Short mmCIF file of the N, C-alpha and C atoms (twelve columns), coordinates in Angstrom:
data_MODEL
# 
_entry.id   MODEL 
# 
loop_
_atom_site.group_PDB 
_atom_site.id 
_atom_site.type_symbol 
_atom_site.label_atom_id 
_atom_site.label_alt_id 
_atom_site.label_comp_id 
_atom_site.label_asym_id 
_atom_site.label_seq_id 
_atom_site.Cartn_x 
_atom_site.Cartn_y 
_atom_site.Cartn_z 
_atom_site.pdbx_PDB_model_num 
ATOM 1   N N  . SER A 1   -26.183 40.202 36.138 1 
ATOM 2   C CA . SER A 1   -26.819 40.663 37.357 1 
ATOM 3   C C  . SER A 1   -26.330 42.071 37.708 1 
ATOM 4   N N  . GLU A 2   -27.060 42.705 38.596 1 
ATOM 5   C CA . GLU A 2   -26.714 44.078 38.986 1 
ATOM 6   C C  . GLU A 2   -25.384 44.129 39.742 1 
ATOM 7   N N  . ALA A 3   -25.110 43.113 40.547 1 
ATOM 8   C CA . ALA A 3   -23.847 43.075 41.302 1 
ATOM 9   C C  . ALA A 3   -22.658 42.978 40.348 1 
ATOM 10  N N  . LEU A 4   -22.798 42.170 39.304 1 
ATOM 11  C CA . LEU A 4   -21.726 42.035 38.311 1 
ATOM 12  C C  . LEU A 4   -21.500 43.354 37.585 1 
ATOM 13  N N  . MET A 5   -22.571 44.028 37.208 1 
ATOM 14  C CA . MET A 5   -22.441 45.317 36.529 1 
ATOM 15  C C  . MET A 5   -21.762 46.342 37.436 1 
ATOM 16  N N  . THR A 6   -22.070 46.322 38.710 1 
ATOM 17  C CA . THR A 6   -21.424 47.231 39.662 1 
ATOM 18  C C  . THR A 6   -19.938 46.928 39.753 1 
ATOM 19  N N  . GLN A 7   -19.583 45.647 39.806 1 
ATOM 20  C CA . GLN A 7   -18.169 45.261 39.847 1 
ATOM 21  C C  . GLN A 7   -17.449 45.687 38.578 1 
ATOM 22  N N  . MET A 8   -18.094 45.508 37.431 1 
ATOM 23  C CA . MET A 8   -17.486 45.913 36.158 1 
ATOM 24  C C  . MET A 8   -17.256 47.423 36.123 1 
ATOM 25  N N  . LYS A 9   -18.227 48.182 36.576 1 
ATOM 26  C CA . LYS A 9   -18.096 49.635 36.602 1 
ATOM 27  C C  . LYS A 9   -16.970 50.053 37.547 1 
ATOM 28  N N  . ASP A 10  -16.889 49.398 38.723 1 
ATOM 29  C CA . ASP A 10  -15.816 49.706 39.673 1 
ATOM 30  C C  . ASP A 10  -14.454 49.398 39.071 1 
ATOM 31  N N  . LEU A 11  -14.350 48.280 38.375 1 
ATOM 32  C CA . LEU A 11  -13.097 47.916 37.716 1 
ATOM 33  C C  . LEU A 11  -12.742 48.922 36.633 1 
ATOM 34  N N  . ALA A 12  -13.714 49.315 35.853 1 
ATOM 35  C CA . ALA A 12  -13.479 50.295 34.788 1 
ATOM 36  C C  . ALA A 12  -13.016 51.620 35.371 1 
ATOM 37  N N  . GLU A 13  -13.623 52.044 36.462 1 
ATOM 38  C CA . GLU A 13  -13.209 53.291 37.102 1 
ATOM 39  C C  . GLU A 13  -11.791 53.191 37.639 1 
ATOM 40  N N  . ALA A 14  -11.431 52.036 38.196 1 
ATOM 41  C CA . ALA A 14  -10.080 51.846 38.721 1 
ATOM 42  C C  . ALA A 14  -9.049  51.878 37.598 1 
ATOM 43  N N  . VAL A 15  -9.355  51.194 36.497 1 
ATOM 44  C CA . VAL A 15  -8.442  51.194 35.350 1 
ATOM 45  C C  . VAL A 15  -8.289  52.607 34.811 1 
ATOM 46  N N  . HIS A 16  -9.405  53.310 34.693 1 
ATOM 47  C CA . HIS A 16  -9.351  54.676 34.190 1 
ATOM 48  C C  . HIS A 16  -8.541  55.575 35.120 1 
ATOM 49  N N  . ALA A 17  -8.736  55.423 36.429 1 
ATOM 50  C CA . ALA A 17  -8.023  56.245 37.407 1 
ATOM 51  C C  . ALA A 17  -6.521  56.008 37.348 1 
ATOM 52  N N  . CYS A 18  -6.113  54.805 37.019 1 
ATOM 53  C CA . CYS A 18  -4.682  54.488 36.927 1 
ATOM 54  C C  . CYS A 18  -4.088  54.937 35.599 1 
ATOM 55  N N  . GLY A 19  -4.899  55.426 34.723 1 
ATOM 56  C CA . GLY A 19  -4.411  55.880 33.421 1 
ATOM 57  C C  . GLY A 19  -4.328  54.779 32.406 1 
ATOM 58  N N  . SER A 20  -4.391  53.556 32.839 1 
ATOM 59  C CA . SER A 20  -4.360  52.356 31.999 1 
ATOM 60  C C  . SER A 20  -3.272  52.418 30.927 1 
ATOM 61  N N  . MET A 21  -2.223  53.160 31.187 1 
ATOM 62  C CA . MET A 21  -1.028  53.192 30.350 1 
ATOM 63  C C  . MET A 21  -1.326  53.427 28.881 1 
ATOM 64  N N  . GLY A 22  -2.330  54.255 28.581 1 
ATOM 65  C CA . GLY A 22  -2.614  54.604 27.202 1 
ATOM 66  C C  . GLY A 22  -3.479  53.615 26.458 1 
ATOM 67  N N  . PHE A 23  -3.897  52.533 27.112 1 
ATOM 68  C CA . PHE A 23  -4.705  51.532 26.416 1 
ATOM 69  C C  . PHE A 23  -6.088  52.051 26.073 1 
ATOM 70  N N  . THR A 24  -6.508  53.114 26.743 1 
ATOM 71  C CA . THR A 24  -7.837  53.658 26.456 1 
ATOM 72  C C  . THR A 24  -7.788  54.707 25.352 1 
ATOM 73  N N  . ASP A 25  -6.595  55.070 24.918 1 
ATOM 74  C CA . ASP A 25  -6.475  56.027 23.821 1 
ATOM 75  C C  . ASP A 25  -6.910  55.377 22.515 1 
ATOM 76  N N  . MET A 26  -7.368  56.200 21.589 1 
ATOM 77  C CA . MET A 26  -7.693  55.715 20.258 1 
ATOM 78  C C  . MET A 26  -6.408  55.712 19.429 1 
ATOM 79  N N  . LYS A 27  -6.207  54.675 18.651 1 
ATOM 80  C CA . LYS A 27  -4.994  54.523 17.845 1 
ATOM 81  C C  . LYS A 27  -5.271  54.957 16.406 1 
ATOM 82  N N  . LEU A 28  -4.303  55.670 15.824 1 
ATOM 83  C CA . LEU A 28  -4.408  56.133 14.446 1 
ATOM 84  C C  . LEU A 28  -4.110  55.008 13.467 1 
ATOM 85  N N  . TYR A 29  -4.963  54.887 12.460 1 
ATOM 86  C CA . TYR A 29  -4.744  53.964 11.350 1 
ATOM 87  C C  . TYR A 29  -4.809  54.782 10.064 1 
ATOM 88  N N  . LEU A 30  -3.734  54.776 9.313  1 
ATOM 89  C CA . LEU A 30  -3.689  55.499 8.038  1 
ATOM 90  C C  . LEU A 30  -4.053  54.540 6.910  1 
ATOM 91  N N  . LEU A 31  -4.828  55.020 5.956  1 
ATOM 92  C CA . LEU A 31  -5.249  54.186 4.837  1 
ATOM 93  C C  . LEU A 31  -4.097  53.974 3.860  1 
ATOM 94  N N  . ARG A 32  -4.055  52.814 3.274  1 
ATOM 95  C CA . ARG A 32  -2.992  52.488 2.311  1 
ATOM 96  C C  . ARG A 32  -3.416  52.750 0.877  1 
ATOM 97  N N  . ASN A 33  -4.679  53.044 0.661  1 
ATOM 98  C CA . ASN A 33  -5.210  53.277 -0.673 1 
ATOM 99  C C  . ASN A 33  -4.767  54.669 -1.139 1 
ATOM 100 N N  . ALA A 34  -3.900  54.734 -2.115 1 
ATOM 101 C CA . ALA A 34  -3.334  56.007 -2.581 1 
ATOM 102 C C  . ALA A 34  -4.368  56.911 -3.259 1 
ATOM 103 N N  . SER A 35  -5.534  56.378 -3.589 1 
ATOM 104 C CA . SER A 35  -6.549  57.224 -4.212 1 
ATOM 105 C C  . SER A 35  -7.424  57.935 -3.165 1 
ATOM 106 N N  . VAL A 36  -7.198  57.651 -1.888 1 
ATOM 107 C CA . VAL A 36  -7.941  58.286 -0.797 1 
ATOM 108 C C  . VAL A 36  -6.929  59.037 0.057  1 
ATOM 109 N N  . THR A 37  -6.877  60.353 -0.137 1 
ATOM 110 C CA . THR A 37  -5.869  61.143 0.561  1 
ATOM 111 C C  . THR A 37  -6.471  62.429 1.116  1 
ATOM 112 N N  . CYS A 38  -5.674  63.075 1.939  1 
ATOM 113 C CA . CYS A 38  -6.007  64.425 2.390  1 
ATOM 114 C C  . CYS A 38  -5.664  65.382 1.247  1 
ATOM 115 N N  . ASN A 39  -6.058  66.643 1.384  1 
ATOM 116 C CA . ASN A 39  -5.809  67.629 0.316  1 
ATOM 117 C C  . ASN A 39  -4.343  67.742 -0.072 1 
ATOM 118 N N  . ASP A 40  -3.449  67.603 0.901  1 
ATOM 119 C CA . ASP A 40  -2.027  67.759 0.605  1 
ATOM 120 C C  . ASP A 40  -1.368  66.466 0.116  1 
ATOM 121 N N  . GLY A 41  -2.162  65.405 -0.068 1 
ATOM 122 C CA . GLY A 41  -1.628  64.141 -0.569 1 
ATOM 123 C C  . GLY A 41  -1.226  63.160 0.510  1 
ATOM 124 N N  . THR A 42  -1.261  63.572 1.785  1 
ATOM 125 C CA . THR A 42  -0.947  62.635 2.865  1 
ATOM 126 C C  . THR A 42  -2.093  61.636 3.012  1 
ATOM 127 N N  . PRO A 43  -1.807  60.463 3.586  1 
ATOM 128 C CA . PRO A 43  -2.848  59.430 3.686  1 
ATOM 129 C C  . PRO A 43  -4.018  59.877 4.564  1 
ATOM 130 N N  . ALA A 44  -5.217  59.512 4.162  1 
ATOM 131 C CA . ALA A 44  -6.387  59.693 5.019  1 
ATOM 132 C C  . ALA A 44  -6.315  58.641 6.116  1 
ATOM 133 N N  . GLY A 45  -7.060  58.844 7.178  1 
ATOM 134 C CA . GLY A 45  -7.015  57.874 8.261  1 
ATOM 135 C C  . GLY A 45  -8.177  58.015 9.217  1 
ATOM 136 N N  . TYR A 46  -8.116  57.229 10.268 1 
ATOM 137 C CA . TYR A 46  -9.149  57.226 11.298 1 
ATOM 138 C C  . TYR A 46  -8.519  56.768 12.602 1 
ATOM 139 N N  . TYR A 47  -9.215  57.025 13.687 1 
ATOM 140 C CA . TYR A 47  -8.790  56.568 15.006 1 
ATOM 141 C C  . TYR A 47  -9.754  55.482 15.465 1 
ATOM 142 N N  . LEU A 48  -9.204  54.454 16.113 1 
ATOM 143 C CA . LEU A 48  -9.998  53.330 16.572 1 
ATOM 144 C C  . LEU A 48  -9.577  52.936 17.981 1 
ATOM 145 N N  . ARG A 49  -10.559 52.673 18.819 1 
ATOM 146 C CA . ARG A 49  -10.283 52.061 20.124 1 
ATOM 147 C C  . ARG A 49  -11.126 50.801 20.185 1 
ATOM 148 N N  . ARG A 50  -10.443 49.683 20.280 1 
ATOM 149 C CA . ARG A 50  -11.125 48.393 20.390 1 
ATOM 150 C C  . ARG A 50  -11.429 48.126 21.859 1 
ATOM 151 N N  . SER A 51  -12.505 47.455 22.077 1 
ATOM 152 C CA . SER A 51  -12.846 47.017 23.423 1 
ATOM 153 C C  . SER A 51  -12.784 45.499 23.399 1 
ATOM 154 N N  . HIS A 52  -11.651 44.957 23.821 1 
ATOM 155 C CA . HIS A 52  -11.466 43.510 23.781 1 
ATOM 156 C C  . HIS A 52  -12.497 42.834 24.673 1 
ATOM 157 N N  . GLY A 53  -13.138 41.821 24.129 1 
ATOM 158 C CA . GLY A 53  -14.176 41.122 24.858 1 
ATOM 159 C C  . GLY A 53  -15.539 41.779 24.715 1 
ATOM 160 N N  . SER A 54  -15.649 42.774 23.859 1 
ATOM 161 C CA . SER A 54  -16.911 43.481 23.671 1 
ATOM 162 C C  . SER A 54  -17.134 43.720 22.187 1 
ATOM 163 N N  . LYS A 55  -18.375 43.934 21.827 1 
ATOM 164 C CA . LYS A 55  -18.707 44.289 20.455 1 
ATOM 165 C C  . LYS A 55  -18.676 45.796 20.260 1 
ATOM 166 N N  . ARG A 56  -18.361 46.557 21.305 1 
ATOM 167 C CA . ARG A 56  -18.378 48.012 21.246 1 
ATOM 168 C C  . ARG A 56  -16.975 48.548 20.969 1 
ATOM 169 N N  . TRP A 57  -16.814 49.097 19.811 1 
ATOM 170 C CA . TRP A 57  -15.567 49.739 19.427 1 
ATOM 171 C C  . TRP A 57  -15.888 51.194 19.138 1 
ATOM 172 N N  . LEU A 58  -14.902 52.057 19.313 1 
ATOM 173 C CA . LEU A 58  -15.076 53.463 18.984 1 
ATOM 174 C C  . LEU A 58  -14.265 53.794 17.752 1 
ATOM 175 N N  . LEU A 59  -14.905 54.444 16.812 1 
ATOM 176 C CA . LEU A 59  -14.268 54.865 15.575 1 
ATOM 177 C C  . LEU A 59  -14.439 56.375 15.458 1 
ATOM 178 N N  . PHE A 60  -13.330 57.075 15.239 1 
ATOM 179 C CA . PHE A 60  -13.370 58.531 15.134 1 
ATOM 180 C C  . PHE A 60  -12.816 58.948 13.780 1 
ATOM 181 N N  . LEU A 61  -13.626 59.680 13.034 1 
ATOM 182 C CA . LEU A 61  -13.204 60.258 11.760 1 
ATOM 183 C C  . LEU A 61  -13.097 61.760 11.953 1 
ATOM 184 N N  . GLU A 62  -11.932 62.310 11.698 1 
ATOM 185 C CA . GLU A 62  -11.749 63.760 11.833 1 
ATOM 186 C C  . GLU A 62  -12.642 64.463 10.826 1 
ATOM 187 N N  . GLY A 63  -13.461 65.383 11.303 1 
ATOM 188 C CA . GLY A 63  -14.365 66.108 10.406 1 
ATOM 189 C C  . GLY A 63  -13.608 67.158 9.615  1 
ATOM 190 N N  . GLY A 64  -13.678 67.098 8.334  1 
ATOM 191 C CA . GLY A 64  -12.982 68.065 7.506  1 
ATOM 192 C C  . GLY A 64  -13.633 68.227 6.150  1 
ATOM 193 N N  . TRP A 65  -14.780 67.596 6.029  1 
ATOM 194 C CA . TRP A 65  -15.542 67.643 4.802  1 
ATOM 195 C C  . TRP A 65  -14.822 66.903 3.695  1 
ATOM 196 N N  . TYR A 66  -15.024 67.264 2.477  1 
ATOM 197 C CA . TYR A 66  -14.435 66.546 1.345  1 
ATOM 198 C C  . TYR A 66  -14.422 67.464 0.131  1 
ATOM 199 N N  . CYS A 67  -13.728 67.020 -0.879 1 
ATOM 200 C CA . CYS A 67  -13.813 67.680 -2.177 1 
ATOM 201 C C  . CYS A 67  -13.851 66.584 -3.228 1 
ATOM 202 N N  . PHE A 68  -14.326 66.906 -4.420 1 
ATOM 203 C CA . PHE A 68  -14.538 65.865 -5.424 1 
ATOM 204 C C  . PHE A 68  -13.958 66.206 -6.786 1 
ATOM 205 N N  . ASP A 69  -13.466 67.426 -6.956 1 
ATOM 206 C CA . ASP A 69  -12.800 67.785 -8.206 1 
ATOM 207 C C  . ASP A 69  -11.816 68.926 -7.902 1 
ATOM 208 N N  . GLN A 70  -11.068 69.339 -8.902 1 
ATOM 209 C CA . GLN A 70  -10.029 70.347 -8.690 1 
ATOM 210 C C  . GLN A 70  -10.588 71.662 -8.136 1 
ATOM 211 N N  . ASP A 71  -11.722 72.106 -8.644 1 
ATOM 212 C CA . ASP A 71  -12.314 73.361 -8.165 1 
ATOM 213 C C  . ASP A 71  -12.778 73.262 -6.716 1 
ATOM 214 N N  . SER A 72  -13.461 72.177 -6.373 1 
ATOM 215 C CA . SER A 72  -13.940 72.050 -4.990 1 
ATOM 216 C C  . SER A 72  -12.768 71.872 -4.019 1 
ATOM 217 N N  . CYS A 73  -11.691 71.215 -4.453 1 
ATOM 218 C CA . CYS A 73  -10.515 71.059 -3.590 1 
ATOM 219 C C  . CYS A 73  -9.795  72.393 -3.409 1 
ATOM 220 N N  . ARG A 74  -9.697  73.184 -4.460 1 
ATOM 221 C CA . ARG A 74  -9.095  74.520 -4.342 1 
ATOM 222 C C  . ARG A 74  -9.901  75.400 -3.381 1 
ATOM 223 N N  . ASN A 75  -11.214 75.363 -3.514 1 
ATOM 224 C CA . ASN A 75  -12.096 76.135 -2.646 1 
ATOM 225 C C  . ASN A 75  -11.955 75.676 -1.186 1 
ATOM 226 N N  . ARG A 76  -11.900 74.400 -0.985 1 
ATOM 227 C CA . ARG A 76  -11.729 73.857 0.363  1 
ATOM 228 C C  . ARG A 76  -10.396 74.316 0.947  1 
ATOM 229 N N  . TRP A 77  -9.333  74.222 0.163  1 
ATOM 230 C CA . TRP A 77  -7.999  74.629 0.610  1 
ATOM 231 C C  . TRP A 77  -7.990  76.114 1.010  1 
ATOM 232 N N  . ALA A 78  -8.731  76.929 0.292  1 
ATOM 233 C CA . ALA A 78  -8.752  78.365 0.557  1 
ATOM 234 C C  . ALA A 78  -9.601  78.733 1.777  1 
ATOM 235 N N  . ASN A 79  -10.545 77.880 2.161  1 
ATOM 236 C CA . ASN A 79  -11.518 78.271 3.180  1 
ATOM 237 C C  . ASN A 79  -11.560 77.416 4.444  1 
ATOM 238 N N  . MET A 80  -10.796 76.361 4.514  1 
ATOM 239 C CA . MET A 80  -10.853 75.472 5.681  1 
ATOM 240 C C  . MET A 80  -9.551  75.547 6.474  1 
ATOM 241 N N  . PRO A 81  -9.614  75.234 7.780  1 
ATOM 242 C CA . PRO A 81  -8.379  75.178 8.576  1 
ATOM 243 C C  . PRO A 81  -7.427  74.115 8.019  1 
ATOM 244 N N  . ARG A 82  -6.151  74.432 7.984  1 
ATOM 245 C CA . ARG A 82  -5.151  73.525 7.386  1 
ATOM 246 C C  . ARG A 82  -5.036  72.185 8.109  1 
ATOM 247 N N  . ASN A 83  -5.294  72.162 9.436  1 
ATOM 248 C CA . ASN A 83  -5.159  70.893 10.149 1 
ATOM 249 C C  . ASN A 83  -6.199  69.865 9.709  1 
ATOM 250 N N  . LEU A 84  -7.228  70.306 8.993  1 
ATOM 251 C CA . LEU A 84  -8.225  69.374 8.469  1 
ATOM 252 C C  . LEU A 84  -7.882  68.896 7.064  1 
ATOM 253 N N  . MET A 85  -6.738  69.319 6.538  1 
ATOM 254 C CA . MET A 85  -6.376  68.970 5.175  1 
ATOM 255 C C  . MET A 85  -5.104  68.159 5.056  1 
ATOM 256 N N  . SER A 86  -4.573  67.730 6.196  1 
ATOM 257 C CA . SER A 86  -3.341  66.965 6.194  1 
ATOM 258 C C  . SER A 86  -3.308  66.054 7.409  1 
ATOM 259 N N  . SER A 87  -2.799  64.863 7.236  1 
ATOM 260 C CA . SER A 87  -2.629  63.955 8.370  1 
ATOM 261 C C  . SER A 87  -1.222  64.064 8.961  1 
ATOM 262 N N  . THR A 88  -0.407  64.965 8.434  1 
ATOM 263 C CA . THR A 88  0.987   65.092 8.859  1 
ATOM 264 C C  . THR A 88  1.134   65.290 10.359 1 
ATOM 265 N N  . SER A 89  0.293   66.130 10.951 1 
ATOM 266 C CA . SER A 89  0.463   66.432 12.372 1 
ATOM 267 C C  . SER A 89  -0.475  65.631 13.275 1 
ATOM 268 N N  . TRP A 90  -1.173  64.644 12.727 1 
ATOM 269 C CA . TRP A 90  -2.052  63.829 13.556 1 
ATOM 270 C C  . TRP A 90  -1.221  62.991 14.519 1 
ATOM 271 N N  . PRO A 91  -1.553  62.983 15.799 1 
ATOM 272 C CA . PRO A 91  -0.807  62.149 16.748 1 
ATOM 273 C C  . PRO A 91  -1.121  60.667 16.544 1 
ATOM 274 N N  . ASP A 92  -0.192  59.801 16.962 1 
ATOM 275 C CA . ASP A 92  -0.408  58.355 16.844 1 
ATOM 276 C C  . ASP A 92  -1.575  57.880 17.694 1 
ATOM 277 N N  . ARG A 93  -1.806  58.584 18.787 1 
ATOM 278 C CA . ARG A 93  -2.905  58.240 19.693 1 
ATOM 279 C C  . ARG A 93  -3.675  59.494 20.042 1 
ATOM 280 N N  . LYS A 94  -4.961  59.317 20.298 1 
ATOM 281 C CA . LYS A 94  -5.838  60.450 20.587 1 
ATOM 282 C C  . LYS A 94  -6.736  60.074 21.758 1 
ATOM 283 N N  . LYS A 95  -6.915  60.996 22.671 1 
ATOM 284 C CA . LYS A 95  -7.837  60.786 23.783 1 
ATOM 285 C C  . LYS A 95  -9.219  61.261 23.360 1 
ATOM 286 N N  . GLY A 96  -10.233 60.571 23.801 1 
ATOM 287 C CA . GLY A 96  -11.591 60.953 23.480 1 
ATOM 288 C C  . GLY A 96  -12.274 61.623 24.659 1 
ATOM 289 N N  . SER A 97  -13.318 62.358 24.351 1 
ATOM 290 C CA . SER A 97  -14.141 62.954 25.395 1 
ATOM 291 C C  . SER A 97  -15.603 62.783 24.993 1 
ATOM 292 N N  . GLY A 98  -16.490 62.999 25.943 1 
ATOM 293 C CA . GLY A 98  -17.911 62.813 25.650 1 
ATOM 294 C C  . GLY A 98  -18.199 61.367 25.301 1 
ATOM 295 N N  . ILE A 99  -18.878 61.142 24.186 1 
ATOM 296 C CA . ILE A 99  -19.203 59.760 23.805 1 
ATOM 297 C C  . ILE A 99  -17.973 58.978 23.342 1 
ATOM 298 N N  . LEU A 100 -16.847 59.645 23.160 1 
ATOM 299 C CA . LEU A 100 -15.603 58.959 22.799 1 
ATOM 300 C C  . LEU A 100 -14.733 58.662 24.015 1 
ATOM 301 N N  . SER A 101 -15.183 59.034 25.193 1 
ATOM 302 C CA . SER A 101 -14.406 58.872 26.414 1 
ATOM 303 C C  . SER A 101 -14.473 57.438 26.940 1 
ATOM 304 N N  . PRO A 102 -13.335 56.917 27.441 1 
ATOM 305 C CA . PRO A 102 -13.358 55.614 28.099 1 
ATOM 306 C C  . PRO A 102 -13.724 55.740 29.584 1 
ATOM 307 N N  . ASP A 103 -13.898 56.963 30.076 1 
ATOM 308 C CA . ASP A 103 -14.232 57.199 31.476 1 
ATOM 309 C C  . ASP A 103 -15.689 56.803 31.712 1 
ATOM 310 N N  . PRO A 104 -15.939 55.819 32.584 1 
ATOM 311 C CA . PRO A 104 -17.310 55.360 32.793 1 
ATOM 312 C C  . PRO A 104 -18.242 56.436 33.348 1 
ATOM 313 N N  . GLU A 105 -17.693 57.426 34.034 1 
ATOM 314 C CA . GLU A 105 -18.535 58.512 34.531 1 
ATOM 315 C C  . GLU A 105 -18.937 59.461 33.402 1 
ATOM 316 N N  . GLU A 106 -18.035 59.670 32.451 1 
ATOM 317 C CA . GLU A 106 -18.318 60.574 31.341 1 
ATOM 318 C C  . GLU A 106 -19.101 59.885 30.227 1 
ATOM 319 N N  . ASN A 107 -18.858 58.586 30.050 1 
ATOM 320 C CA . ASN A 107 -19.491 57.842 28.970 1 
ATOM 321 C C  . ASN A 107 -19.948 56.483 29.477 1 
ATOM 322 N N  . PRO A 108 -21.089 56.421 30.166 1 
ATOM 323 C CA . PRO A 108 -21.550 55.131 30.690 1 
ATOM 324 C C  . PRO A 108 -21.966 54.145 29.594 1 
ATOM 325 N N  . TYR A 109 -22.172 54.617 28.376 1 
ATOM 326 C CA . TYR A 109 -22.606 53.743 27.288 1 
ATOM 327 C C  . TYR A 109 -21.499 52.857 26.763 1 
ATOM 328 N N  . TRP A 110 -20.243 53.250 26.986 1 
ATOM 329 C CA . TRP A 110 -19.099 52.451 26.546 1 
ATOM 330 C C  . TRP A 110 -19.056 51.145 27.312 1 
ATOM 331 N N  . TRP A 111 -19.467 51.175 28.589 1 
ATOM 332 C CA . TRP A 111 -19.376 50.000 29.454 1 
ATOM 333 C C  . TRP A 111 -20.661 49.265 29.369 1 
# 
């Protein structure tokens, strides 16, 4: 019902306003498959925020393109920003914005 949706939105706004102690941040998951790595050999990974009790989860893949052989990897290394070629400096948690935001005002589709 519309009243329930209003209550849910109000609750979501309250949780967001309190900061929800980082529960709305996306968590980093590094891949264990050694054949899938960043250019510098560090593990590839992704960020995930689960929505418990919902089928809506957010998955964030850092855009950095790819390479498929030694020449394309060398070219990528020479022409791309270094932060897209290593997971070394990736934070354990990441805040989202826009469609990745847990803020119901910024991203009403999450709720």
